[in-house]
Amino acid sequence: MTTSTPPYLIDPASVRASVRPEHLEIAQGAYIVLEHLFGDRKSAIDPAQEIWTADNAERLRHAIGGNPTDGSLSLKQKYHGQLTTLPDPVHLLFAEMSFLRHLPTTQMKPQTKIDDLNADLTRIAGHPPLPDAMNDALLRHPGVPDAFDGRMEYLTFFWEHMAWLAQFVIRWAGLPDAQRQATLGDPWAFLDLTADVTPDQPGIRNVLLFLTFPLVFEPTSSDAAKRRIRDGLADSIDGVTGDDLKAVNRDILAIRAATMRHTPGPFTWWEPRWREIWDTADTTPGPAPTDPDPVAPSLPGLALPRATAELATTVYLPTTWLDEYIGLLESRHQLIVYGPPGTGKTFVARRVARHVAGDERVAVVQFHPSYAYEDFFEGLRPVTTGGNVSYRLAPGPLRRIAAAAIEDPDHPHVLIIDEINRADVARVFGELYYLLEYRDDQIALQYSPEEPFSLPKNLYLIGTMNTADRSIAMVDAAIRRRFPFMEMHPSEEPVAGVLGTYLAAVGGTAERSELLAELNSQLPGKLREFQIGPSYLMRPEAATEAGLSRVWRYDILPLLEEQLYGTHARDQVHANFGLDAIRKVLAAKRQQRLQPESALVQPET
């Protein structure tokens, strides 16, 4: 099957003049592989082999999901170990899928990408080299700057992305020829197809959209970044048209078309002139290292129950986001949820833990500056017997829940570590830090060296991190490598919609939601981590005017006074962020919206 126009040249909105040439060239490089996926199913590396088939993709998907190996191995060592018995067409499929995934990211040097792919090809009979065209595509451009810089989760979800791509190939191969042809000519039908691949992996889904239709879809792996771009620049198209994936992407394309009318030449939304409008702060957890040693890979373990409507109702969050939370916990066995105060990090962690493990298999511990290994795992405790003082070795919360998990291997056990960043994490974990990365190994313990210890695979850890206490950018690399990070922020979905969902459920008015949104809009840029979470205004007392005033006066303002100390005087905090001040701003904005169009100043043409 062939197409009259390659997908990467389809331009439904005539925006080609605004797209950076290198972005189009990256997509053109991807088409070296994609033309075979979408057409004859042959390999770009070995054209004699048919690789883009449902059978090959299913074998690869099954091998990735069904043959886990030692978690101490790197991603490529794991690949060579658990997929080594697969036939050559499946290895070729893996290599060409990796090529697509490598193209846009700047987190690997071009030569490292090439070396990585050539290492994959050593598993194939005859060790075929990477073709010159694929080499040139990787060397010509190191990737898409800014849009991928610092997105550590793109590296973290390597195996999940490969499984998603395999699932996409299965789905694509199952379509009738006529539908495949129609989908290649319609970017929005292609988006619908990718959105139906489950479980969803936004990072690789967005990459495939960009590589296939670079004149339609923006070069980023992040749904959240797309939404911020759309929301921040929506004035140029008189507002948004919806909140689903298609609406967000359509709106961005319309914004690009509107912007290019007064902005000559190519541009990206990551240029300072645009980014300062839509992205008030860099929300990624610090820059990722170049060519990092891969983070701890996904581990085998129990299948955790997915989110239910009941759980979603309890925490006022959508099941899709909760499923991502649970899926990340299932695959990595530990995660850190971070965000400002009042965003529900601990509340959600407790509800999710109880949902997946049951009340009796959940433990909670809170870190603090004086917390130590002896408190957390095991240490000597004084014991008085007959007036004499002696010392015995006493287990801490991690030692106890690990023992319970070992005795009950068929059920998950969850330890919640609240305020994990308030302690010296490396000191508290001690030698157990190693086991977070290599759970299949055993180590000798400080106080019990004769007893080898390992963390059971049915033990899951959820840490919460208050970013108002310590910026996530200051978290050391050792913690980053061992924990995936998931943000809960007042200005980002799904947390941004929690208060509105709650008020609708309890029959409250929208005023509290509007007040919170306006307050947080007054804390942009470097003040982003000081924004206020919705839980403060979800208290029953906040339903009355007197109660709302008390919460604002005695909870929100003192918190802002502390956080803004040194930059805002107390009087300034109250004058700018007091309840009356925020109400006045809202009233002024409502009045402005009510002005007739004739009263507005018309822009010059």
Steps between C-alpha positions, in 0.01 A plus 500: 500500500637843407378853557501780245632745760727388788325580828782729613412738214129527580423857607126553561548850641774630265746556784810361330674838488482517882650155567873475565669326202698272730177369651376405156838340425477290817159378391637435152770287664233309689324429172794276404337255742139620505448455125549125557280489809226676305573324171674177409585392860863439400802584711694817418815325627449170315240545222485124450329465838133576567493635856200734546248222558255430779673168571845655547360785708307260722810287556696810596224632724468164675876472549523848652208442735540133571873433546636742760858452608736619766420859591873568546552492125497802274224532243716365220637216713144414592402505133784271396416264786125466479448542125806316374307191385266694273537471121683760290185680375402580859849634578479717188159624611644588841793689345283702260251585774797617712617713205162679494514555874859630492455753218341796685661472843800716590583291806738276300780615275453405132796262504368336816169441325682337209714284729189398690323387183807318367519313829142386442597374156775274636224256599410448134667244274772668298498809722356736240622860538270795544429635150668827400163675469410420861850599617471831317154567644636460854817701436336786311297623797558412869127520567240763584649744756297627795188297427680184614772643725461388861211263433643216709181298475564458126808294592336339800218340303717328241338158530149641529559701183629197311198296612270783387663516159462124465133534591461777242653278231253225590213748478624646169554160341143403584341788310355444152713645219242767421491619861879514522511706182232738630672534839832595341322783321323629812715609799196510728401144415861402570483676838181309584674175410798570727270609783325163486823305564501381860645539749566857393857631499479875419876536453535260208150573368592867456834408342329281241247775425779754445719269290206402280334844464758767598299776334201418720628384840751683718843345576458411865444179691280669762122530504537749786730727295253497212219595732702785651589630154138487392363657818769768520461614139129437451417870476627502142215270397229645727518220752526122510265259328514209745716300738550166325819407314359591161375840615834591662699404190254669262511818710882508494499459123249788473718711733802430280305599187379821669847585636683459169288778347698754702815295572708446185723196474522176699450501876446266794295550812816451708647831388506747792251737335236225507611288792482785748129522417398134520758356740537710811761264640709206393290215632739217423695353793831649397709425192567139420864396465636433153518129424400405856544156643144372455273532801387190684298299246150368544479202732286190503241483773132474570233645277351786700126567468420791275307807606125474547228760476464475878867585555477789252193636680676476836802704393326720237751398233445331161550126469743548209743694718457257789570211264824669397590543869428133574668382180818689586499355851444152356784519248760684710400389855576846640414856409510851640200731468600864529328837511412803715303470827131416485505309172392172657826307461469306826121471482517346153796279594306353793187439292696344212700283740186373669340437162787284374600330826219525756511687832690229687792497253573875502740681733579871523814668628594868498858610451645797689850652530607279793368177350768234458565149370449365851149649508408388151643150468652363818709620792590441861241596761548518879313236702468503880489160670515471878644845531772429245519671164594299193457548128311292250468520124156640414344506153380825344203549265683389185636185666154412633310549175772317303461202736123510457539511120737201503250299704214602267650486149166483317385846608650849456620695803548876485716729714419871471789732587351842567723806458784284366713804417509628859756237601844411366368221279839340430576490873159360591508223239866415548595183314131450412545772237668234288198272523267767366683462170587130516220316675614157386827538692568435866717711728651473848337731753674740738358341814434149364796425267450125533149522355486578124206729423310596185192713444205278404349565158151533646609801709420839348618842621322834449685812608343845520707815458392852590674726248433808712752357749759401245511551127493180299793638301711454816426128533821307448555279199505180708138552603399590145652181366312281745160671503277618216346840579133585453381858545182619669480876448209742555527652152534168314240237431369297660555697824383823337154348460472337843333791680244549224421127500463503877273806501280348231473181704399677822277759334727797571538811290796554268630802694758308702641346182519840332666657805765228516573518128539878517721483810732250335514705181654775715788262586670432164855417400732442793202521737336198333595262780330731750159470339220373724343158465123444495473308828499822706172603338347151516459515877135507613549834678599665169140457379393804705620856457631516858673163463654594165636822652653303790666249269638783287617706797644227722616235252568643156644842587739372774622235256568766237667724758745222581565401141540856373713613795783717375325600177162623626432685824209376712287802408576443133391135523169599659445786255571291192366158599232567760148371434362847432789582265446184293125564486562850369723366223234246402230766499709724275559215257128418491420864431753510218345194340157662516609808304347517152735436212461860384655615826813295446802649332538340160852383410675666210502304176 
